[in-house]
Coordinates of C-alpha atoms and ligand atoms in Angstrom, one line a residue:
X1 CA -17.7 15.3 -5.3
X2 CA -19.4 15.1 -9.0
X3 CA -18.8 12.4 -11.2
X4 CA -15.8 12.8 -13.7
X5 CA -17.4 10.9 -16.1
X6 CA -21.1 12.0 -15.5
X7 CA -21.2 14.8 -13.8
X8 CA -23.8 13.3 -11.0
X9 CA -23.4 14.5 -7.3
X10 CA -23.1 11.7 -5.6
X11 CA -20.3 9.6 -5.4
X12 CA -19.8 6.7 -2.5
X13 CA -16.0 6.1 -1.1
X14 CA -15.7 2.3 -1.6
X15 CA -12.0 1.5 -0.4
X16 CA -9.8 4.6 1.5
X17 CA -5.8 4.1 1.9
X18 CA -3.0 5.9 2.9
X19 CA -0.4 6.4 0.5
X20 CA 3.1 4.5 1.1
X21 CA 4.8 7.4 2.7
X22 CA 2.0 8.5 4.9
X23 CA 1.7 12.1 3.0
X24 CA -1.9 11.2 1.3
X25 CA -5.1 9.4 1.5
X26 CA -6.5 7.9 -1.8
X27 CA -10.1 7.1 -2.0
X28 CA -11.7 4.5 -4.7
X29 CA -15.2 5.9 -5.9
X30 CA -18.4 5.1 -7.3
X31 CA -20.5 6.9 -9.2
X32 CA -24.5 6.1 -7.9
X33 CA -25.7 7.5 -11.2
X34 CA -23.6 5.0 -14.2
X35 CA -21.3 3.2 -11.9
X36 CA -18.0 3.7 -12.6
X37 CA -15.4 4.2 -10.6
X38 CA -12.0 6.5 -10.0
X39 CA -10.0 8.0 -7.6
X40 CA -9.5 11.2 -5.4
X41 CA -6.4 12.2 -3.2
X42 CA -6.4 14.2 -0.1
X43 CA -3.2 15.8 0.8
X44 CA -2.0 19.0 3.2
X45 CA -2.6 22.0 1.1
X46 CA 0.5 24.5 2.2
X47 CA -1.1 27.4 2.4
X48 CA 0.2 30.9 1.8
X49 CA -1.9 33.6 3.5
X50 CA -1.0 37.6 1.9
X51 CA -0.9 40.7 3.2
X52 CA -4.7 40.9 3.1
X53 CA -5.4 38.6 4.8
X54 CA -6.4 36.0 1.7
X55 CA -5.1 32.9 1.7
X56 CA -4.1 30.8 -1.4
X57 CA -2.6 27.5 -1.8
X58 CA 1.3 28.0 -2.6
X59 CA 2.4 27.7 -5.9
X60 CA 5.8 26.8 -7.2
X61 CA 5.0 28.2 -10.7
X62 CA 4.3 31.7 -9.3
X63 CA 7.8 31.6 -7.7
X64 CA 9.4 30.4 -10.9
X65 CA 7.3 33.1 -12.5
X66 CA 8.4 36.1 -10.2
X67 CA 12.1 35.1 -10.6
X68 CA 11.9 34.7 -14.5
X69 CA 11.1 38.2 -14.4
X70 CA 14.0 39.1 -12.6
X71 CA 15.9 37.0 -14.3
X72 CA 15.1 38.7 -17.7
X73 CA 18.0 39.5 -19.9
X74 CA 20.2 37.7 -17.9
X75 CA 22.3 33.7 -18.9
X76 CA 19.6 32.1 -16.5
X77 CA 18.0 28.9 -18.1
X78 CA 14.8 27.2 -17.4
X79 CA 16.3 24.4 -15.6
X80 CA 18.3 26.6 -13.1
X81 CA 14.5 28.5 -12.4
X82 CA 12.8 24.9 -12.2
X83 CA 15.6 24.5 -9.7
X84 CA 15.6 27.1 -7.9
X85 CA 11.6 26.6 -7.9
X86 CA 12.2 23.3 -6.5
X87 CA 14.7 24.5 -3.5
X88 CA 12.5 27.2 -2.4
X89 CA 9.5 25.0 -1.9
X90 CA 11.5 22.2 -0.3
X91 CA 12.9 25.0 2.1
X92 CA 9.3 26.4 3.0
X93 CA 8.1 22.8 3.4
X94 CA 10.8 21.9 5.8
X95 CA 9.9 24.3 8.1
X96 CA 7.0 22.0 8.6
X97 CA 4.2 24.9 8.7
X98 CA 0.7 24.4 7.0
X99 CA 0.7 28.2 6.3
X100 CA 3.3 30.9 5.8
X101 CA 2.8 34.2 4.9
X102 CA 4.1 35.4 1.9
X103 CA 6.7 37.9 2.4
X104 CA 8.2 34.4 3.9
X105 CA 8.0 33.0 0.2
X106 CA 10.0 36.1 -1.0
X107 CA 12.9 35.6 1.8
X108 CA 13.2 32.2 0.9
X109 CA 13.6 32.8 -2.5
X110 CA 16.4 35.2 -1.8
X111 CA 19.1 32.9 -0.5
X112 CA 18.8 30.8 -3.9
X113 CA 19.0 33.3 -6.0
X114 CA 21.6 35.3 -4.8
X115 CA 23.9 32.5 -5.9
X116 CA 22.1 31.8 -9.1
X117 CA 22.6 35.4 -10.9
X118 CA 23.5 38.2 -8.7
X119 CA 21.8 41.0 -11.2
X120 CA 18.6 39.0 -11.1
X121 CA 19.1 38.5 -7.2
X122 CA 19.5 42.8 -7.1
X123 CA 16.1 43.1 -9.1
X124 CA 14.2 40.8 -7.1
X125 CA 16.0 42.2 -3.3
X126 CA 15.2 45.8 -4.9
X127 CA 11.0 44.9 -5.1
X128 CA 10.9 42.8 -2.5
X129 CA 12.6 44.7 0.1
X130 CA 11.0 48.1 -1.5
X131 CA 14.7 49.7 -1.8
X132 CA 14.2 53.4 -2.7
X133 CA 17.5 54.8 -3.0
X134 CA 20.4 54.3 -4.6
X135 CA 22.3 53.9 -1.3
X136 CA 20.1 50.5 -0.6
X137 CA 21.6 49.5 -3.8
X138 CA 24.9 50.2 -2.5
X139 CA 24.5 48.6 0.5
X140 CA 23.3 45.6 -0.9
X141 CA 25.9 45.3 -3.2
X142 CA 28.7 45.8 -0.4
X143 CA 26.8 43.4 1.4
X144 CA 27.3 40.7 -2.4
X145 CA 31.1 41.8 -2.5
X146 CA 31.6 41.2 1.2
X147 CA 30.1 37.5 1.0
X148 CA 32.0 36.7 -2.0
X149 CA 35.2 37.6 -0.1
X150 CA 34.1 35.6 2.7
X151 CA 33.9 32.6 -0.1
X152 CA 37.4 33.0 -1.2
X153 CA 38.5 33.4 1.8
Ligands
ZN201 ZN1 -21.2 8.9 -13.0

């Protein structure tokens, strides 16, 4: 790891601790070159591996990103994506798996949704599911208007 503040290769680990709850290492550093010293963090990256085979480190902000689009036009507010944001990776993360593949992202962002805004939840089920006619529509809507029976029920 370079230097932050010099930009010299070679850095020496002086003290190494775990973090209070286990989930990290921190790592003081010294720069060989001018001396100083900082701080690095090692955590588990949750990785999300795509249909080709890439993987990429998960990102809350693309999730928050894909539903705003859905969500466009419609009384959703930045906290409830943030939220929603928040309960998706929480969900994923509790699973307890290093690396998911995405179309698991996309399902876990459906449940969420669905009772945030049911339009945007339509949009998003319509892409993601690749619905092509206008009888998945219907079906997923019959599916909406059955569980909202089921929650007056
Ligand atoms: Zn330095």
């Amino acid at each position: 790891m370079h230097c932050p503040f010099c930009r010299h290769p070679d850095t020496r680990v002086v003290d190494s601790r775990s973090t209070e709850d286990g989930a990290a290492i921190r790592r003081r550093r010294t720069c060989s070159e001018c001396g100083r010293r900082f701080t690095t963090q090692e955590t588990v990256l949750l990785m999300v591996s795509k249909r080709s085979g890439v993987t990429e480190p998960f990102s809350r902000d693309k999730v928050v990103a894909g539903v705003r689009r859905a969500c466009q036009g419609r009384p959703v507010g930045e906290d409830s994506l943030a939220q929603l944001g928040q309960r998706v990776e929480e969900s994923i993360r509790g699973t307890g798996c290093a690396e998911i593949a995405s179309h698991e992202v996309g399902l876990a962002i459906l449940g969420p949704l669905r009772e945030l805004d049911e339009v945007a939840y339509l949009r998003f089920a319509s892409v993601y599911r690749g619905f092509e006619t206008l009888a998945d529509f219907e079906a997923e809507i019959e599916q909406l208007r059955a569980a909202r029976t089921a929650v007056q029920q």
